[in-house]
Every structure is written in C-alpha cells, then in structure tokens.
C-alpha cells in the first residue's frame, strides 16, 4: 500500500522475516521520523523491499508494531473486521462462545492485533488499548466489536500504566453500546462468577487460569486448601466444587475478598471457607509459626518480575512463597504455584520451585504443569505472548 515508507538499517529486517511484529527504534534508519502516533507506515528493508505495514509509536522504544506482513494489505475497518472475525472463530472452535460464559476474545499479538485485548463477559466486554496503533483505530474497533451479534456493550479498561510508554493517558469508561451492569455474571464449567468490569483488576476476571481452575477442581477432594492471592475466589469455588473440606483465602484486597465471599455463596458454599485479609508473605509466616497444615496450597501472586531490573528480587519472592507453601503441607499434600511474569521461563520456575522444596526439606515431584488457557494462545513467532506457568507438585 501507499503508506509512508520507513527504512530499516541493514541487517535489521531479520526479526520481521521471522514474523516477529516488533521494531525497536535502534533498528530504524530514521527513528525520529515525524509520523503521527499510530499512523500506518510501510516497513522496508535497507534495500527498499517492502516487508510489512505497521503502527508507528513515536513515544515508545518499541517504535513500530506490525499489523500485516503482507505489504499490500490495506489497514482499514475491513482489515480489523477480518482479524476480529478470525479471533472470534477460534474461540467458537474452543467452545468458548456460550452466551452465559466468558473468554478472552482478542489477545493482542497472538491474534494479529498488537496492543488490543478484549475479554468477553456474557453479552458484555472489556477492551484494553495499549498501543498507539490500536488507539488510533479505537473508534473503528469499538464499532466493529458492537457488530458482533453476541455483544451488547463494551467497556474500556485502558487504565494501565503501560500506556504511559506509548505516550497515552490512562482511560476507563463506556466505549460502545449499552451501559454495562454493575456486575456481570458468567458461568464457567457450571460454576458462576460475578465480575465487576468497571473496578476489578485487569478486566475483572482471570480467564487465563481457566485450565488451572479445572486442575485444582479435579485434585481438591478431601483436602484442606490454602488459597493465597485469592482475588475473587476463582480457585476457592473450584476447590469446593471439587470436594475440598475447607478453604482459607488470603488476599491483601478487602473488596476482592468481599467478592470472593459473594461468589462462594452464589455457588452454594455458605460455609467451609474463611477469608483472611492481609499481606500474603506475613500471613504465610504466621501460619507456619503457628504450626498450621494444609493438603493443597495454591500460590498465584501478581507479576513479581515487572521488568528485567526486578528479576532477582522477583525470583526470590517466588522462592520464598514456594518454600513457605511447602512447609505448610502435610505429607501427601500438593503445592500449586504460579508465575505470570513473562520474564520467568518455565525452566527457571521449576528450578526455583526445586530450590524451595530443598530449603523446606521436602521431597516433591511435579504431577501437572499448567499454563494460560487456550484463549490466550502463544504465537510461535512471538514467544513473549507466553507468560503463565504453574506447577502442581506432590509432597512426600
Ligand atoms: N488467583 C486469583 C488471581 C490472583 S491476582 C484468581 O484465581 O483469580 C493477584 C492477587 O494478589 C490480587 O487479588 C491482589 O489483591 C493480591 N495481592 C497482591 N499483593 C499481595 C500481597 N502482598 N499479599 C496478599 N495479596 C496480594
């Protein structure tokens, strides 16, 4: 297409040829070219060969993100309609378009839509725009989402600090269609959750943990469960549905625990659980000091490694948690620990968990590996789209 051309430095086209969609400023002949934020540009090799069309992001080190590796493709409403249809078709194939359920409908780079995340909650959705390109087409995308026959309203949750890197202010509010209700109920594998799209963390609910919830549900029978970083009780409900004898939820957010309580009651669990509000690291130490024991400990902390600088500290955090988790288990117990830090590799996470078991003096063996559910696919060309790792370890 006739988009303004943007030349790469010699040899810097390699990642594009491998269909990785990010171009950093250092790879460009003119990184400070005066294109508008989000403007579509044509990325060309140093010899002038057109390679891809991309969204320009003047404020970010990640200066361009590819929309299409077909340099002829026009980036307009039809382009976005086709990408959204493609993403939607995969969720239908996965059986995730049940009107009463929810799922991640669009997962950014993995669905060929960098900088756009859309989570569907029944007939409503929460959208997040994290790139200058997606932002520029915001109105177009909003209109196209409403064209989907199963959506009535879309709320925007672009209140994430990462927008700052793109020179975008945080934003939240109605985006398109009908006003969303204060809470939206969704059903997952027969369990009901009420989600607050306006105020919940991220877009309100962790669909990426769907497969992990089902592992926990399958393994919870007869167990005393400690659910640390419980948020709105996803694992708590799954564990009780799977026959857990008790659940202790720990989280530092009182509103999250209040919602967990509602979700537990909504699913018929009036008792058999307790909530404990406070810092997880402190509470784990206190439980350990008091000699408390459990049969299943779940540790699902927030991202402890937000950037490379935090790698060491974050690893120590994961290891501390796992060590305390192992200590709190009776023989025959199981630890389910997770990391949603993209910078933590699966291999390193296993190593850290192994070190934690050693420190706790426990023999342990992994019986299941968990990862982000399939509506959060890993684009093979973009390994950064893989982030969630979990291990289920049995303890002697
Ligand atoms: N396991 C949850 C998702 C966890 S999100 C689920 O199944 O949906 C991370 C949670 O950790 C949030 O609810 C946040 O409130 C909580 N959190 C963050 N830091 C914490 C801390 N230091 N102590 C306890 N909870 C914390």
PDB file of N, CA, C and O in Angstrom, residues 133-166:
ATOM      1  N   UNK A 133      -1.121   2.323  17.861  1.00  0.00           N
ATOM      2  CA  UNK A 133      -1.861   1.897  16.668  1.00  0.00           C
ATOM      3  C   UNK A 133      -3.295   1.530  16.995  1.00  0.00           C
ATOM      4  O   UNK A 133      -4.241   2.018  16.364  1.00  0.00           O
ATOM      5  N   UNK A 134      -3.459   0.664  18.003  1.00  0.00           N
ATOM      6  CA  UNK A 134      -4.805   0.270  18.410  1.00  0.00           C
ATOM      7  C   UNK A 134      -5.591   1.508  18.838  1.00  0.00           C
ATOM      8  O   UNK A 134      -6.780   1.657  18.532  1.00  0.00           O
ATOM      9  N   UNK A 135      -4.908   2.420  19.528  1.00  0.00           N
ATOM     10  CA  UNK A 135      -5.554   3.656  19.996  1.00  0.00           C
ATOM     11  C   UNK A 135      -6.079   4.483  18.816  1.00  0.00           C
ATOM     12  O   UNK A 135      -7.179   5.014  18.849  1.00  0.00           O
ATOM     13  N   UNK A 136      -5.303   4.571  17.759  1.00  0.00           N
ATOM     14  CA  UNK A 136      -5.710   5.372  16.612  1.00  0.00           C
ATOM     15  C   UNK A 136      -6.976   4.809  15.955  1.00  0.00           C
ATOM     16  O   UNK A 136      -7.802   5.552  15.426  1.00  0.00           O
ATOM     17  N   UNK A 137      -7.103   3.482  15.987  1.00  0.00           N
ATOM     18  CA  UNK A 137      -8.280   2.851  15.380  1.00  0.00           C
ATOM     19  C   UNK A 137      -9.355   2.534  16.415  1.00  0.00           C
ATOM     20  O   UNK A 137     -10.231   1.704  16.167  1.00  0.00           O
ATOM     21  N   UNK A 138      -9.276   3.193  17.568  1.00  0.00           N
ATOM     22  CA  UNK A 138     -10.159   2.864  18.689  1.00  0.00           C
ATOM     23  C   UNK A 138     -11.644   2.917  18.306  1.00  0.00           C
ATOM     24  O   UNK A 138     -12.407   1.997  18.590  1.00  0.00           O
ATOM     25  N   UNK A 139     -12.060   4.005  17.639  1.00  0.00           N
ATOM     26  CA  UNK A 139     -13.480   4.138  17.291  1.00  0.00           C
ATOM     27  C   UNK A 139     -13.907   3.050  16.302  1.00  0.00           C
ATOM     28  O   UNK A 139     -15.004   2.493  16.416  1.00  0.00           O
ATOM     29  N   UNK A 140     -13.032   2.800  15.336  1.00  0.00           N
ATOM     30  CA  UNK A 140     -13.326   1.740  14.353  1.00  0.00           C
ATOM     31  C   UNK A 140     -13.504   0.408  15.066  1.00  0.00           C
ATOM     32  O   UNK A 140     -14.486  -0.315  14.838  1.00  0.00           O
ATOM     33  N   UNK A 141     -12.553   0.093  15.950  1.00  0.00           N
ATOM     34  CA  UNK A 141     -12.589  -1.196  16.659  1.00  0.00           C
ATOM     35  C   UNK A 141     -13.831  -1.271  17.550  1.00  0.00           C
ATOM     36  O   UNK A 141     -14.514  -2.297  17.593  1.00  0.00           O
ATOM     37  N   UNK A 142     -14.148  -0.167  18.226  1.00  0.00           N
ATOM     38  CA  UNK A 142     -15.333  -0.144  19.088  1.00  0.00           C
ATOM     39  C   UNK A 142     -16.580  -0.483  18.277  1.00  0.00           C
ATOM     40  O   UNK A 142     -17.406  -1.314  18.683  1.00  0.00           O
ATOM     41  N   UNK A 143     -16.710   0.137  17.105  1.00  0.00           N
ATOM     42  CA  UNK A 143     -17.868  -0.118  16.247  1.00  0.00           C
ATOM     43  C   UNK A 143     -17.911  -1.567  15.775  1.00  0.00           C
ATOM     44  O   UNK A 143     -18.968  -2.204  15.759  1.00  0.00           O
ATOM     45  N   UNK A 144     -16.752  -2.101  15.427  1.00  0.00           N
ATOM     46  CA  UNK A 144     -16.696  -3.481  14.925  1.00  0.00           C
ATOM     47  C   UNK A 144     -17.049  -4.484  16.022  1.00  0.00           C
ATOM     48  O   UNK A 144     -17.702  -5.497  15.768  1.00  0.00           O
ATOM     49  N   UNK A 145     -16.623  -4.196  17.261  1.00  0.00           N
ATOM     50  CA  UNK A 145     -16.951  -5.114  18.362  1.00  0.00           C
ATOM     51  C   UNK A 145     -18.465  -5.175  18.551  1.00  0.00           C
ATOM     52  O   UNK A 145     -19.030  -6.234  18.788  1.00  0.00           O
ATOM     53  N   UNK A 146     -19.107  -4.011  18.404  1.00  0.00           N
ATOM     54  CA  UNK A 146     -20.563  -3.981  18.561  1.00  0.00           C
ATOM     55  C   UNK A 146     -21.278  -4.698  17.420  1.00  0.00           C
ATOM     56  O   UNK A 146     -22.415  -5.115  17.564  1.00  0.00           O
ATOM     57  N   UNK A 147     -20.605  -4.833  16.276  1.00  0.00           N
ATOM     58  CA  UNK A 147     -21.194  -5.598  15.159  1.00  0.00           C
ATOM     59  C   UNK A 147     -21.288  -7.074  15.496  1.00  0.00           C
ATOM     60  O   UNK A 147     -22.044  -7.813  14.867  1.00  0.00           O
ATOM     61  N   UNK A 148     -20.482  -7.541  16.466  1.00  0.00           N
ATOM     62  CA  UNK A 148     -20.535  -8.962  16.828  1.00  0.00           C
ATOM     63  C   UNK A 148     -21.919  -9.239  17.417  1.00  0.00           C
ATOM     64  O   UNK A 148     -22.355  -8.542  18.333  1.00  0.00           O
ATOM     65  N   UNK A 149     -22.610 -10.255  16.892  1.00  0.00           N
ATOM     66  CA  UNK A 149     -24.014 -10.461  17.271  1.00  0.00           C
ATOM     67  C   UNK A 149     -24.194 -10.779  18.753  1.00  0.00           C
ATOM     68  O   UNK A 149     -25.272 -10.586  19.296  1.00  0.00           O
ATOM     69  N   UNK A 150     -23.130 -11.252  19.399  1.00  0.00           N
ATOM     70  CA  UNK A 150     -23.298 -11.673  20.796  1.00  0.00           C
ATOM     71  C   UNK A 150     -22.908 -10.588  21.797  1.00  0.00           C
ATOM     72  O   UNK A 150     -22.941 -10.806  22.994  1.00  0.00           O
ATOM     73  N   UNK A 151     -22.510  -9.394  21.324  1.00  0.00           N
ATOM     74  CA  UNK A 151     -22.115  -8.329  22.250  1.00  0.00           C
ATOM     75  C   UNK A 151     -23.108  -7.173  22.241  1.00  0.00           C
ATOM     76  O   UNK A 151     -23.534  -6.712  21.188  1.00  0.00           O
ATOM     77  N   UNK A 152     -23.448  -6.693  23.468  1.00  0.00           N
ATOM     78  CA  UNK A 152     -24.374  -5.557  23.583  1.00  0.00           C
ATOM     79  C   UNK A 152     -23.697  -4.280  24.046  1.00  0.00           C
ATOM     80  O   UNK A 152     -24.188  -3.177  23.799  1.00  0.00           O
ATOM     81  N   UNK A 153     -22.595  -4.446  24.737  1.00  0.00           N
ATOM     82  CA  UNK A 153     -21.924  -3.252  25.255  1.00  0.00           C
ATOM     83  C   UNK A 153     -20.456  -3.528  25.528  1.00  0.00           C
ATOM     84  O   UNK A 153     -20.093  -4.651  25.887  1.00  0.00           O
ATOM     85  N   UNK A 154     -19.640  -2.507  25.322  1.00  0.00           N
ATOM     86  CA  UNK A 154     -18.207  -2.677  25.555  1.00  0.00           C
ATOM     87  C   UNK A 154     -17.712  -1.557  26.466  1.00  0.00           C
ATOM     88  O   UNK A 154     -17.960  -0.368  26.225  1.00  0.00           O
ATOM     89  N   UNK A 155     -17.013  -1.952  27.519  1.00  0.00           N
ATOM     90  CA  UNK A 155     -16.445  -1.013  28.470  1.00  0.00           C
ATOM     91  C   UNK A 155     -14.945  -0.943  28.226  1.00  0.00           C
ATOM     92  O   UNK A 155     -14.323  -1.941  27.861  1.00  0.00           O
ATOM     93  N   UNK A 156     -14.373   0.242  28.378  1.00  0.00           N
ATOM     94  CA  UNK A 156     -12.933   0.363  28.154  1.00  0.00           C
ATOM     95  C   UNK A 156     -12.165   0.312  29.470  1.00  0.00           C
ATOM     96  O   UNK A 156     -12.487   1.037  30.414  1.00  0.00           O
ATOM     97  N   UNK A 157     -11.152  -0.555  29.532  1.00  0.00           N
ATOM     98  CA  UNK A 157     -10.280  -0.636  30.705  1.00  0.00           C
ATOM     99  C   UNK A 157      -8.838  -0.352  30.299  1.00  0.00           C
ATOM    100  O   UNK A 157      -7.947  -1.163  30.507  1.00  0.00           O
ATOM    101  N   UNK A 158      -8.649   0.835  29.700  1.00  0.00           N
ATOM    102  CA  UNK A 158      -7.286   1.223  29.325  1.00  0.00           C
ATOM    103  C   UNK A 158      -6.609   1.960  30.475  1.00  0.00           C
ATOM    104  O   UNK A 158      -5.835   2.883  30.265  1.00  0.00           O
ATOM    105  N   UNK A 159      -6.930   1.529  31.717  1.00  0.00           N
ATOM    106  CA  UNK A 159      -6.321   2.182  32.878  1.00  0.00           C
ATOM    107  C   UNK A 159      -5.118   1.370  33.333  1.00  0.00           C
ATOM    108  O   UNK A 159      -5.091   0.823  34.426  1.00  0.00           O
ATOM    109  N   UNK A 160      -4.150   1.260  32.433  1.00  0.00           N
ATOM    110  CA  UNK A 160      -2.934   0.503  32.744  1.00  0.00           C
ATOM    111  C   UNK A 160      -1.703   1.374  32.500  1.00  0.00           C
ATOM    112  O   UNK A 160      -1.604   2.067  31.495  1.00  0.00           O
ATOM    113  N   UNK A 161      -0.761   1.332  33.457  1.00  0.00           N
ATOM    114  CA  UNK A 161       0.415   2.203  33.385  1.00  0.00           C
ATOM    115  C   UNK A 161       1.222   2.025  32.101  1.00  0.00           C
ATOM    116  O   UNK A 161       1.885   2.964  31.651  1.00  0.00           O
ATOM    117  N   UNK A 162       1.150   0.825  31.486  1.00  0.00           N
ATOM    118  CA  UNK A 162       1.961   0.574  30.291  1.00  0.00           C
ATOM    119  C   UNK A 162       1.610   1.561  29.168  1.00  0.00           C
ATOM    120  O   UNK A 162       2.414   1.820  28.274  1.00  0.00           O
ATOM    121  N   UNK A 163       0.424   2.161  29.233  1.00  0.00           N
ATOM    122  CA  UNK A 163       0.057   3.155  28.218  1.00  0.00           C
ATOM    123  C   UNK A 163       0.989   4.357  28.256  1.00  0.00           C
ATOM    124  O   UNK A 163       1.184   5.040  27.245  1.00  0.00           O
ATOM    125  N   UNK A 164       1.561   4.620  29.414  1.00  0.00           N
ATOM    126  CA  UNK A 164       2.489   5.726  29.555  1.00  0.00           C
ATOM    127  C   UNK A 164       3.666   5.606  28.595  1.00  0.00           C
ATOM    128  O   UNK A 164       4.125   6.594  28.013  1.00  0.00           O
ATOM    129  N   UNK A 165       4.139   4.378  28.388  1.00  0.00           N
ATOM    130  CA  UNK A 165       5.272   4.149  27.491  1.00  0.00           C
ATOM    131  C   UNK A 165       4.938   4.528  26.057  1.00  0.00           C
ATOM    132  O   UNK A 165       5.825   4.742  25.239  1.00  0.00           O
ATOM    133  N   UNK A 166       3.661   4.546  25.732  1.00  0.00           N
ATOM    134  CA  UNK A 166       3.224   4.899  24.383  1.00  0.00           C
ATOM    135  C   UNK A 166       2.792   6.359  24.319  1.00  0.00           C
ATOM    136  O   UNK A 166       2.238   6.804  23.303  1.00  0.00           O
TER     137      UNK A 166
END
